[in-house]
Amino acid sequence: MKRVLGIALQAVARRRGEASVSWVGAGLFMNNAPKRHDTPKRHDTPECSAAAKLGTHRNGVGRLLPHHRLWVYGLALEMLVLVRDAGIRDVKLRDEALRAAKGACLNVAEGAARVTRADKARAFTIARGEIVEACAALEIAALLDCARREDATRVAVLADRVVAMLTRLIR
């Protein structure tokens, strides 16, 4: 499997109807992530320039940022894509669900970058609330027949995993 797998490649695969690759299954997090000493020294190698162009998990300098090492960040990104693809027909509920899902991703990234346990816990607590809010917005949309119940169920299952992981990070 290629070392560089970006959001753009997944979007193309989704548009073509191909099976999407899980962020966790892609080996972009935790033990399967490339280590700092594995990165090339020169920044003009094809792999580094492709990573920078695709907006992948590399920051263009060849280093991983703190949130790229967290599985929960990848799951939060998957949830964002699921909420977006749910096709909520109610404009206000769609806006609320997307804002909450985006906020969850950003707060997970912020929490990963914080140094003290209290700062980390605060950001992860906010992210947990955002995940629940996004899930609730989709459930309400499904209840009002503004979204499919299957989408709400898939998001709820993923939200349960993300909330459990964030709860553990908060403690």
Tab-separated table of N, CA and C in Angstrom:
chain	number	residue	atom	x	y	z
A	1	MET	N	0.837	-1.171	0.000
A	1	MET	CA	0.000	0.000	0.000
A	1	MET	C	0.882	1.234	0.000
A	2	LYS	N	0.475	2.238	-0.730
A	2	LYS	CA	1.278	3.454	-0.809
A	2	LYS	C	1.352	4.129	0.546
A	3	ARG	N	2.476	4.778	0.791
A	3	ARG	CA	2.643	5.491	2.066
A	3	ARG	C	1.793	6.746	2.100
A	4	VAL	N	1.539	7.316	0.940
A	4	VAL	CA	0.803	8.566	0.896
A	4	VAL	C	-0.602	8.297	0.373
A	5	LEU	N	-1.583	8.511	1.228
A	5	LEU	CA	-2.976	8.318	0.847
A	5	LEU	C	-3.742	9.505	1.359
A	6	GLY	N	-4.282	10.297	0.475
A	6	GLY	CA	-4.868	11.557	0.909
A	6	GLY	C	-6.368	11.619	0.781
A	7	ILE	N	-6.897	12.694	1.275
A	7	ILE	CA	-8.329	12.941	1.225
A	7	ILE	C	-8.785	13.027	-0.220
A	8	ALA	N	-7.977	13.629	-1.076
A	8	ALA	CA	-8.354	13.782	-2.475
A	8	ALA	C	-8.520	12.432	-3.149
A	9	LEU	N	-7.637	11.479	-2.862
A	9	LEU	CA	-7.755	10.150	-3.457
A	9	LEU	C	-9.009	9.437	-2.984
A	10	GLN	N	-9.358	9.619	-1.734
A	10	GLN	CA	-10.565	8.984	-1.210
A	10	GLN	C	-11.808	9.592	-1.847
A	11	ALA	N	-11.799	10.908	-2.060
A	11	ALA	CA	-12.945	11.556	-2.681
A	11	ALA	C	-13.131	11.065	-4.110
A	12	VAL	N	-12.043	10.898	-4.839
A	12	VAL	CA	-12.116	10.381	-6.209
A	12	VAL	C	-12.658	8.960	-6.203
A	13	ALA	N	-12.194	8.141	-5.273
A	13	ALA	CA	-12.672	6.768	-5.187
A	13	ALA	C	-14.164	6.736	-4.878
A	14	ARG	N	-14.623	7.640	-4.006
A	14	ARG	CA	-16.036	7.685	-3.660
A	14	ARG	C	-16.869	8.103	-4.865
A	15	ARG	N	-16.396	9.081	-5.633
A	15	ARG	CA	-17.134	9.535	-6.814
A	15	ARG	C	-17.227	8.429	-7.865
A	16	ARG	N	-16.204	7.626	-7.967
A	16	ARG	CA	-16.200	6.534	-8.938
A	16	ARG	C	-16.986	5.325	-8.453
A	17	GLY	N	-17.414	5.356	-7.212
A	17	GLY	CA	-18.175	4.241	-6.672
A	17	GLY	C	-17.306	3.124	-6.136
A	18	GLU	N	-16.002	3.378	-6.015
A	18	GLU	CA	-15.108	2.364	-5.475
A	18	GLU	C	-15.221	2.354	-3.957
A	19	ALA	N	-14.814	1.284	-3.356
A	19	ALA	CA	-14.862	1.179	-1.899
A	19	ALA	C	-13.916	2.199	-1.293
A	20	SER	N	-14.404	2.935	-0.311
A	20	SER	CA	-13.544	3.918	0.336
A	20	SER	C	-12.634	3.226	1.337
A	21	VAL	N	-11.500	3.816	1.543
A	21	VAL	CA	-10.516	3.268	2.455
A	21	VAL	C	-10.685	3.933	3.804
A	22	SER	N	-10.713	3.165	4.838
A	22	SER	CA	-10.832	3.709	6.186
A	22	SER	C	-9.550	4.428	6.558
A	23	TRP	N	-9.677	5.544	7.269
A	23	TRP	CA	-8.496	6.277	7.704
A	23	TRP	C	-7.642	5.421	8.610
A	24	VAL	N	-8.282	4.659	9.467
A	24	VAL	CA	-7.522	3.807	10.371
A	24	VAL	C	-6.929	2.643	9.597
A	25	GLY	N	-7.716	2.061	8.700
A	25	GLY	CA	-7.238	0.929	7.910
A	25	GLY	C	-6.139	1.310	6.939
A	26	ALA	N	-6.048	2.597	6.616
A	26	ALA	CA	-5.031	3.030	5.665
A	26	ALA	C	-3.644	3.068	6.289
A	27	GLY	N	-3.554	2.863	7.589
A	27	GLY	CA	-2.250	2.842	8.239
A	27	GLY	C	-1.670	4.223	8.456
A	28	LEU	N	-2.542	5.221	8.569
A	28	LEU	CA	-2.056	6.580	8.732
A	28	LEU	C	-1.922	6.985	10.186
A	29	PHE	N	-2.259	6.103	11.098
A	29	PHE	CA	-2.276	6.491	12.488
A	29	PHE	C	-1.571	5.461	13.348
A	30	MET	N	-1.142	5.916	14.491
A	30	MET	CA	-0.530	5.114	15.536
A	30	MET	C	0.712	4.378	15.045
A	31	ASN	N	0.763	3.066	15.212
A	31	ASN	CA	1.987	2.312	14.953
A	31	ASN	C	2.350	2.225	13.474
A	32	ASN	N	1.366	2.329	12.587
A	32	ASN	CA	1.653	2.203	11.164
A	32	ASN	C	2.061	3.514	10.514
A	33	ALA	N	1.980	4.603	11.245
A	33	ALA	CA	2.351	5.891	10.676
A	33	ALA	C	3.858	5.943	10.456
A	34	PRO	N	4.279	6.582	9.379
A	34	PRO	CA	5.712	6.701	9.147
A	34	PRO	C	6.371	7.465	10.282
A	35	LYS	N	7.505	7.025	10.696
A	35	LYS	CA	8.231	7.676	11.775
A	35	LYS	C	9.026	8.850	11.208
A	36	ARG	N	9.430	9.742	12.068
A	36	ARG	CA	10.175	10.913	11.608
A	36	ARG	C	11.473	10.529	10.923
A	37	HIS	N	12.119	9.489	11.409
A	37	HIS	CA	13.400	9.106	10.810
A	37	HIS	C	13.198	8.400	9.475
A	38	ASP	N	11.949	8.016	9.120
A	38	ASP	CA	11.674	7.381	7.840
A	38	ASP	C	11.482	8.397	6.721
A	39	THR	N	11.330	9.665	7.061
A	39	THR	CA	11.033	10.658	6.049
A	39	THR	C	12.306	11.058	5.311
A	40	PRO	N	12.169	11.380	4.029
A	40	PRO	CA	13.351	11.789	3.265
A	40	PRO	C	13.894	13.119	3.777
A	41	LYS	N	15.163	13.319	3.596
A	41	LYS	CA	15.810	14.538	4.057
A	41	LYS	C	15.524	15.702	3.119
A	42	ARG	N	15.400	15.409	1.837
A	42	ARG	CA	15.165	16.460	0.867
A	42	ARG	C	13.670	16.629	0.664
A	43	HIS	N	13.225	17.862	0.482
A	43	HIS	CA	11.803	18.149	0.358
A	43	HIS	C	11.340	18.157	-1.089
A	44	ASP	N	12.233	17.959	-2.031
A	44	ASP	CA	11.837	17.994	-3.422
A	44	ASP	C	11.649	16.592	-3.998
A	45	THR	N	11.576	15.573	-3.166
A	45	THR	CA	11.331	14.230	-3.668
A	45	THR	C	9.892	14.137	-4.129
A	46	PRO	N	9.583	13.253	-5.084
A	46	PRO	CA	8.221	13.148	-5.591
A	46	PRO	C	7.210	12.840	-4.491
A	47	GLU	N	7.619	12.018	-3.523
A	47	GLU	CA	6.678	11.640	-2.473
A	47	GLU	C	6.289	12.846	-1.627
A	48	CYS	N	7.252	13.686	-1.280
A	48	CYS	CA	6.956	14.852	-0.449
A	48	CYS	C	6.126	15.869	-1.220
A	49	SER	N	6.449	16.087	-2.490
A	49	SER	CA	5.684	17.071	-3.245
A	49	SER	C	4.267	16.576	-3.498
A	50	ALA	N	4.082	15.261	-3.708
A	50	ALA	CA	2.741	14.713	-3.888
A	50	ALA	C	1.942	14.848	-2.600
A	51	ALA	N	2.582	14.619	-1.477
A	51	ALA	CA	1.889	14.746	-0.201
A	51	ALA	C	1.461	16.184	0.038
A	52	ALA	N	2.325	17.118	-0.298
A	52	ALA	CA	1.979	18.519	-0.107
A	52	ALA	C	0.845	18.936	-1.036
A	53	LYS	N	0.873	18.452	-2.286
A	53	LYS	CA	-0.164	18.805	-3.249
A	53	LYS	C	-1.507	18.199	-2.881
A	54	LEU	N	-1.506	16.973	-2.380
A	54	LEU	CA	-2.753	16.295	-2.050
A	54	LEU	C	-3.316	16.729	-0.716
A	55	GLY	N	-2.546	17.425	0.082
A	55	GLY	CA	-3.028	17.844	1.384
A	55	GLY	C	-3.181	16.658	2.322
A	56	THR	N	-2.239	15.763	2.280
A	56	THR	CA	-2.328	14.566	3.094
A	56	THR	C	-1.894	14.849	4.512
A	57	HIS	N	-1.582	13.800	5.245
A	57	HIS	CA	-1.237	13.924	6.649
A	57	HIS	C	0.141	14.529	6.875
A	58	ARG	N	0.863	14.812	5.829
A	58	ARG	CA	2.164	15.473	5.955
A	58	ARG	C	1.943	16.972	5.915
A	59	ASN	N	2.755	17.704	6.605
A	59	ASN	CA	2.606	19.155	6.612
A	59	ASN	C	3.511	19.831	5.595
A	60	GLY	N	4.047	19.101	4.662
A	60	GLY	CA	4.888	19.664	3.627
A	60	GLY	C	6.359	19.668	3.996
A	61	VAL	N	6.687	19.519	5.265
A	61	VAL	CA	8.070	19.525	5.718
A	61	VAL	C	8.514	18.097	6.005
A	62	GLY	N	7.588	17.168	6.006
A	62	GLY	CA	7.930	15.778	6.237
A	62	GLY	C	7.718	15.332	7.670
A	63	ARG	N	7.082	16.141	8.501
A	63	ARG	CA	6.842	15.774	9.892
A	63	ARG	C	5.355	15.547	10.111
A	64	LEU	N	5.051	14.687	11.032
A	64	LEU	CA	3.663	14.478	11.415
A	64	LEU	C	3.275	15.488	12.485
A	65	LEU	N	2.069	15.984	12.392
A	65	LEU	CA	1.550	16.858	13.436
A	65	LEU	C	0.937	15.993	14.528
A	66	PRO	N	0.748	16.528	15.725
A	66	PRO	CA	0.287	15.699	16.842
A	66	PRO	C	-1.040	14.983	16.591
A	67	HIS	N	-1.995	15.639	15.937
A	67	HIS	CA	-3.304	15.004	15.743
A	67	HIS	C	-3.271	13.871	14.722
A	68	HIS	N	-2.258	13.815	13.888
A	68	HIS	CA	-2.154	12.733	12.906
A	68	HIS	C	-1.799	11.402	13.546
A	69	ARG	N	-1.380	11.432	14.779
A	69	ARG	CA	-1.039	10.195	15.480
A	69	ARG	C	-2.221	9.616	16.249
A	70	LEU	N	-3.350	10.297	16.234
A	70	LEU	CA	-4.525	9.849	16.993
A	70	LEU	C	-5.532	9.149	16.084
A	71	TRP	N	-5.940	7.970	16.486
A	71	TRP	CA	-6.969	7.242	15.743
A	71	TRP	C	-8.286	7.990	15.780
A	72	VAL	N	-8.566	8.631	16.892
A	72	VAL	CA	-9.834	9.320	17.041
A	72	VAL	C	-9.955	10.471	16.037
A	73	TYR	N	-8.861	11.069	15.653
A	73	TYR	CA	-8.907	12.118	14.631
A	73	TYR	C	-9.360	11.528	13.291
A	74	GLY	N	-8.832	10.372	12.929
A	74	GLY	CA	-9.250	9.721	11.689
A	74	GLY	C	-10.719	9.338	11.714
A	75	LEU	N	-11.185	8.858	12.859
A	75	LEU	CA	-12.599	8.505	12.982
A	75	LEU	C	-13.479	9.748	12.936
A	76	ALA	N	-13.017	10.848	13.509
A	76	ALA	CA	-13.777	12.100	13.438
A	76	ALA	C	-13.871	12.587	11.989
A	77	LEU	N	-12.798	12.413	11.228
A	77	LEU	CA	-12.845	12.773	9.807
A	77	LEU	C	-13.818	11.881	9.048
A	78	GLU	N	-13.823	10.589	9.371
A	78	GLU	CA	-14.781	9.686	8.738
A	78	GLU	C	-16.207	10.100	9.065
A	79	MET	N	-16.434	10.513	10.308
A	79	MET	CA	-17.771	10.944	10.692
A	79	MET	C	-18.168	12.205	9.933
A	80	LEU	N	-17.237	13.123	9.756
A	80	LEU	CA	-17.513	14.335	8.978
A	80	LEU	C	-17.957	13.971	7.566
A	81	VAL	N	-17.268	13.034	6.946
A	81	VAL	CA	-17.626	12.620	5.586
A	81	VAL	C	-18.995	11.943	5.579
A	82	LEU	N	-19.276	11.103	6.575
A	82	LEU	CA	-20.585	10.448	6.650
A	82	LEU	C	-21.710	11.460	6.830
A	83	VAL	N	-21.494	12.463	7.664
A	83	VAL	CA	-22.518	13.487	7.868
A	83	VAL	C	-22.735	14.270	6.580
A	84	ARG	N	-21.650	14.600	5.900
A	84	ARG	CA	-21.773	15.325	4.633
A	84	ARG	C	-22.515	14.502	3.591
A	85	ASP	N	-22.179	13.214	3.508
A	85	ASP	CA	-22.790	12.348	2.506
A	85	ASP	C	-24.203	11.902	2.865
A	86	ALA	N	-24.655	12.202	4.088
A	86	ALA	CA	-25.997	11.796	4.500
A	86	ALA	C	-27.071	12.543	3.706
A	87	GLY	N	-26.746	13.689	3.181
A	87	GLY	CA	-27.697	14.428	2.349
A	87	GLY	C	-28.910	14.896	3.128
A	88	ILE	N	-28.685	15.544	4.251
A	88	ILE	CA	-29.789	16.062	5.056
A	88	ILE	C	-30.482	17.162	4.252
A	89	ARG	N	-31.792	17.011	4.074
A	89	ARG	CA	-32.531	17.957	3.237
A	89	ARG	C	-32.917	19.238	3.972
A	90	ASP	N	-33.043	19.195	5.276
A	90	ASP	CA	-33.356	20.385	6.060
A	90	ASP	C	-32.084	21.231	6.164
A	91	VAL	N	-32.154	22.461	5.663
A	91	VAL	CA	-30.976	23.317	5.571
A	91	VAL	C	-30.379	23.608	6.952
A	92	LYS	N	-31.226	23.923	7.921
A	92	LYS	CA	-30.717	24.261	9.251
A	92	LYS	C	-30.084	23.055	9.923
A	93	LEU	N	-30.721	21.894	9.828
A	93	LEU	CA	-30.157	20.697	10.439
A	93	LEU	C	-28.861	20.281	9.752
A	94	ARG	N	-28.812	20.414	8.422
A	94	ARG	CA	-27.588	20.080	7.696
A	94	ARG	C	-26.447	20.993	8.119
A	95	ASP	N	-26.739	22.295	8.206
A	95	ASP	CA	-25.723	23.250	8.626
A	95	ASP	C	-25.243	22.939	10.042
A	96	GLU	N	-26.183	22.652	10.935
A	96	GLU	CA	-25.827	22.352	12.325
A	96	GLU	C	-24.981	21.083	12.421
A	97	ALA	N	-25.370	20.042	11.688
A	97	ALA	CA	-24.630	18.778	11.730
A	97	ALA	C	-23.224	18.945	11.164
A	98	LEU	N	-23.099	19.652	10.056
A	98	LEU	CA	-21.776	19.846	9.447
A	98	LEU	C	-20.882	20.724	10.324
A	99	ARG	N	-21.436	21.764	10.903
A	99	ARG	CA	-20.645	22.620	11.789
A	99	ARG	C	-20.146	21.831	12.997
A	100	ALA	N	-21.028	21.005	13.562
A	100	ALA	CA	-20.640	20.223	14.732
A	100	ALA	C	-19.568	19.200	14.368
A	101	ALA	N	-19.717	18.535	13.224
A	101	ALA	CA	-18.736	17.534	12.809
A	101	ALA	C	-17.385	18.187	12.507
A	102	LYS	N	-17.404	19.341	11.866
A	102	LYS	CA	-16.151	20.066	11.605
A	102	LYS	C	-15.509	20.517	12.916
A	103	GLY	N	-16.342	21.030	13.818
A	103	GLY	CA	-15.832	21.474	15.108
A	103	GLY	C	-15.199	20.340	15.898
A	104	ALA	N	-15.782	19.147	15.793
A	104	ALA	CA	-15.221	17.988	16.491
A	104	ALA	C	-13.822	17.672	15.962
A	105	CYS	N	-13.668	17.673	14.648
A	105	CYS	CA	-12.347	17.407	14.055
A	105	CYS	C	-11.330	18.444	14.506
A	106	LEU	N	-11.725	19.699	14.487
A	106	LEU	CA	-10.807	20.768	14.869
A	106	LEU	C	-10.454	20.709	16.349
A	107	ASN	N	-11.420	20.375	17.200
A	107	ASN	CA	-11.138	20.293	18.631
A	107	ASN	C	-10.274	19.096	18.977
A	108	VAL	N	-10.418	17.991	18.252
A	108	VAL	CA	-9.518	16.853	18.467
A	108	VAL	C	-8.089	17.266	18.109
A	109	ALA	N	-7.942	17.973	16.993
A	109	ALA	CA	-6.609	18.438	16.597
A	109	ALA	C	-6.046	19.410	17.620
A	110	GLU	N	-6.894	20.301	18.124
A	110	GLU	CA	-6.426	21.256	19.132
A	110	GLU	C	-6.008	20.541	20.411
A	111	GLY	N	-6.806	19.570	20.836
A	111	GLY	CA	-6.475	18.841	22.056
A	111	GLY	C	-5.169	18.081	21.931
A	112	ALA	N	-4.918	17.540	20.753
A	112	ALA	CA	-3.671	16.801	20.542
A	112	ALA	C	-2.464	17.722	20.631
A	113	ALA	N	-2.645	18.970	20.261
A	113	ALA	CA	-1.522	19.909	20.256
A	113	ALA	C	-1.267	20.548	21.617
A	114	ARG	N	-2.235	20.459	22.506
A	114	ARG	CA	-2.058	21.064	23.837
A	114	ARG	C	-1.058	20.280	24.666
A	115	VAL	N	-0.441	20.947	25.640
A	115	VAL	CA	0.624	20.332	26.427
A	115	VAL	C	0.120	19.806	27.761
A	116	THR	N	-0.649	20.607	28.476
A	116	THR	CA	-1.080	20.178	29.809
A	116	THR	C	-2.298	19.272	29.717
A	117	ARG	N	-2.447	18.403	30.705
A	117	ARG	CA	-3.586	17.482	30.723
A	117	ARG	C	-4.911	18.226	30.799
A	118	ALA	N	-4.947	19.320	31.550
A	118	ALA	CA	-6.186	20.091	31.681
A	118	ALA	C	-6.596	20.711	30.344
A	119	ASP	N	-5.640	21.255	29.601
A	119	ASP	CA	-5.942	21.830	28.287
A	119	ASP	C	-6.407	20.762	27.310
A	120	LYS	N	-5.720	19.617	27.332
A	120	LYS	CA	-6.121	18.508	26.470
A	120	LYS	C	-7.538	18.061	26.803
A	121	ALA	N	-7.830	17.891	28.093
A	121	ALA	CA	-9.148	17.423	28.522
A	121	ALA	C	-10.240	18.402	28.104
A	122	ARG	N	-9.965	19.698	28.213
A	122	ARG	CA	-10.957	20.699	27.822
A	122	ARG	C	-11.295	20.589	26.334
A	123	ALA	N	-10.269	20.502	25.487
A	123	ALA	CA	-10.503	20.424	24.039
A	123	ALA	C	-11.193	19.110	23.662
A	124	PHE	N	-10.779	17.999	24.280
A	124	PHE	CA	-11.407	16.713	23.971
A	124	PHE	C	-12.855	16.665	24.477
A	125	THR	N	-13.144	17.356	25.587
A	125	THR	CA	-14.519	17.421	26.089
A	125	THR	C	-15.412	18.176	25.113
A	126	ILE	N	-14.909	19.263	24.590
A	126	ILE	CA	-15.671	20.025	23.596
A	126	ILE	C	-15.883	19.173	22.348
A	127	ALA	N	-14.864	18.456	21.915
A	127	ALA	CA	-14.984	17.594	20.734
A	127	ALA	C	-16.038	16.519	20.958
A	128	ARG	N	-16.070	15.954	22.164
A	128	ARG	CA	-17.068	14.926	22.470
A	128	ARG	C	-18.477	15.505	22.363
A	129	GLY	N	-18.669	16.707	22.875
A	129	GLY	CA	-19.976	17.352	22.761
A	129	GLY	C	-20.361	17.621	21.317
A	130	GLU	N	-19.399	18.012	20.503
A	130	GLU	CA	-19.664	18.277	19.090
A	130	GLU	C	-20.054	16.999	18.343
A	131	ILE	N	-19.400	15.894	18.669
A	131	ILE	CA	-19.731	14.614	18.034
A	131	ILE	C	-21.171	14.232	18.352
A	132	VAL	N	-21.549	14.357	19.620
A	132	VAL	CA	-22.917	14.017	20.028
A	132	VAL	C	-23.916	14.949	19.349
A	133	GLU	N	-23.572	16.222	19.226
A	133	GLU	CA	-24.456	17.182	18.568
A	133	GLU	C	-24.659	16.839	17.094
A	134	ALA	N	-23.595	16.485	16.398
A	134	ALA	CA	-23.711	16.117	14.988
A	134	ALA	C	-24.581	14.875	14.827
A	135	CYS	N	-24.385	13.903	15.701
A	135	CYS	CA	-25.177	12.678	15.652
A	135	CYS	C	-26.651	12.982	15.925
A	136	ALA	N	-26.920	13.820	16.915
A	136	ALA	CA	-28.302	14.168	17.258
A	136	ALA	C	-28.983	14.913	16.112
A	137	ALA	N	-28.261	15.798	15.445
A	137	ALA	CA	-28.843	16.529	14.315
A	137	ALA	C	-29.251	15.572	13.202
A	138	LEU	N	-28.419	14.564	12.947
A	138	LEU	CA	-28.754	13.591	11.912
A	138	LEU	C	-29.917	12.700	12.345
A	139	GLU	N	-29.964	12.335	13.626
A	139	GLU	CA	-31.088	11.540	14.128
A	139	GLU	C	-32.403	12.310	14.008
A	140	ILE	N	-32.370	13.594	14.339
A	140	ILE	CA	-33.571	14.424	14.221
A	140	ILE	C	-33.992	14.543	12.763
A	141	ALA	N	-33.029	14.719	11.875
A	141	ALA	CA	-33.337	14.800	10.445
A	141	ALA	C	-33.974	13.500	9.952
A	142	ALA	N	-33.472	12.367	10.427
A	142	ALA	CA	-34.057	11.085	10.030
A	142	ALA	C	-35.469	10.931	10.587
A	143	LEU	N	-35.676	11.396	11.804
A	143	LEU	CA	-36.997	11.331	12.419
A	143	LEU	C	-38.009	12.169	11.638
A	144	LEU	N	-37.553	13.301	11.100
A	144	LEU	CA	-38.421	14.189	10.326
A	144	LEU	C	-38.453	13.828	8.845
A	145	ASP	N	-37.898	12.697	8.468
A	145	ASP	CA	-37.821	12.234	7.075
A	145	ASP	C	-37.060	13.211	6.180
A	146	CYS	N	-36.056	13.853	6.750
A	146	CYS	CA	-35.183	14.741	5.981
A	146	CYS	C	-33.848	14.069	5.670
A	147	ALA	N	-33.683	12.853	6.151
A	147	ALA	CA	-32.476	12.065	5.885
A	147	ALA	C	-32.842	10.593	6.032
A	148	ARG	N	-32.000	9.728	5.494
A	148	ARG	CA	-32.271	8.293	5.581
A	148	ARG	C	-31.899	7.757	6.956
A	149	ARG	N	-32.690	6.831	7.447
A	149	ARG	CA	-32.439	6.227	8.753
A	149	ARG	C	-31.146	5.410	8.752
A	150	GLU	N	-30.782	4.828	7.624
A	150	GLU	CA	-29.546	4.048	7.532
A	150	GLU	C	-28.328	4.935	7.787
A	151	ASP	N	-28.380	6.155	7.242
A	151	ASP	CA	-27.274	7.089	7.467
A	151	ASP	C	-27.177	7.476	8.934
A	152	ALA	N	-28.337	7.704	9.546
A	152	ALA	CA	-28.343	8.068	10.967
A	152	ALA	C	-27.797	6.921	11.812
A	153	THR	N	-28.121	5.699	11.447
A	153	THR	CA	-27.623	4.535	12.193
A	153	THR	C	-26.115	4.399	12.041
A	154	ARG	N	-25.612	4.555	10.811
A	154	ARG	CA	-24.163	4.456	10.596
A	154	ARG	C	-23.406	5.532	11.367
A	155	VAL	N	-23.926	6.746	11.366
A	155	VAL	CA	-23.279	7.834	12.105
A	155	VAL	C	-23.341	7.573	13.597
A	156	ALA	N	-24.462	7.037	14.087
A	156	ALA	CA	-24.595	6.767	15.521
A	156	ALA	C	-23.598	5.702	15.978
A	157	VAL	N	-23.381	4.678	15.165
A	157	VAL	CA	-22.420	3.629	15.520
A	157	VAL	C	-21.011	4.210	15.576
A	158	LEU	N	-20.664	5.014	14.580
A	158	LEU	CA	-19.336	5.626	14.568
A	158	LEU	C	-19.193	6.641	15.699
A	159	ALA	N	-20.252	7.402	15.962
A	159	ALA	CA	-20.211	8.385	17.049
A	159	ALA	C	-19.993	7.703	18.394
A	160	ASP	N	-20.582	6.533	18.575
A	160	ASP	CA	-20.397	5.799	19.821
A	160	ASP	C	-18.918	5.457	20.034
A	161	ARG	N	-18.243	5.012	18.976
A	161	ARG	CA	-16.806	4.702	19.066
A	161	ARG	C	-15.985	5.953	19.366
A	162	VAL	N	-16.308	7.051	18.682
A	162	VAL	CA	-15.544	8.285	18.864
A	162	VAL	C	-15.738	8.824	20.280
A	163	VAL	N	-16.968	8.797	20.775
A	163	VAL	CA	-17.236	9.287	22.133
A	163	VAL	C	-16.485	8.443	23.156
A	164	ALA	N	-16.466	7.130	22.954
A	164	ALA	CA	-15.740	6.261	23.886
A	164	ALA	C	-14.240	6.581	23.880
A	165	MET	N	-13.669	6.801	22.708
A	165	MET	CA	-12.250	7.118	22.623
A	165	MET	C	-11.949	8.478	23.255
A	166	LEU	N	-12.804	9.452	22.992
A	166	LEU	CA	-12.591	10.782	23.573
A	166	LEU	C	-12.759	10.758	25.087
A	167	THR	N	-13.703	9.977	25.568
A	167	THR	CA	-13.888	9.861	27.011
A	167	THR	C	-12.626	9.343	27.663
A	168	ARG	N	-12.010	8.368	27.055
A	168	ARG	CA	-10.765	7.810	27.584
A	168	ARG	C	-9.637	8.855	27.543
A	169	LEU	N	-9.602	9.661	26.496
A	169	LEU	CA	-8.555	10.695	26.399
A	169	LEU	C	-8.768	11.811	27.423
A	170	ILE	N	-10.011	12.026	27.836
A	170	ILE	CA	-10.317	13.091	28.785
A	170	ILE	C	-9.814	12.722	30.177
A	171	ARG	N	-9.881	11.447	30.533
A	171	ARG	CA	-9.526	11.007	31.906
A	171	ARG	C	-8.055	10.997	32.147
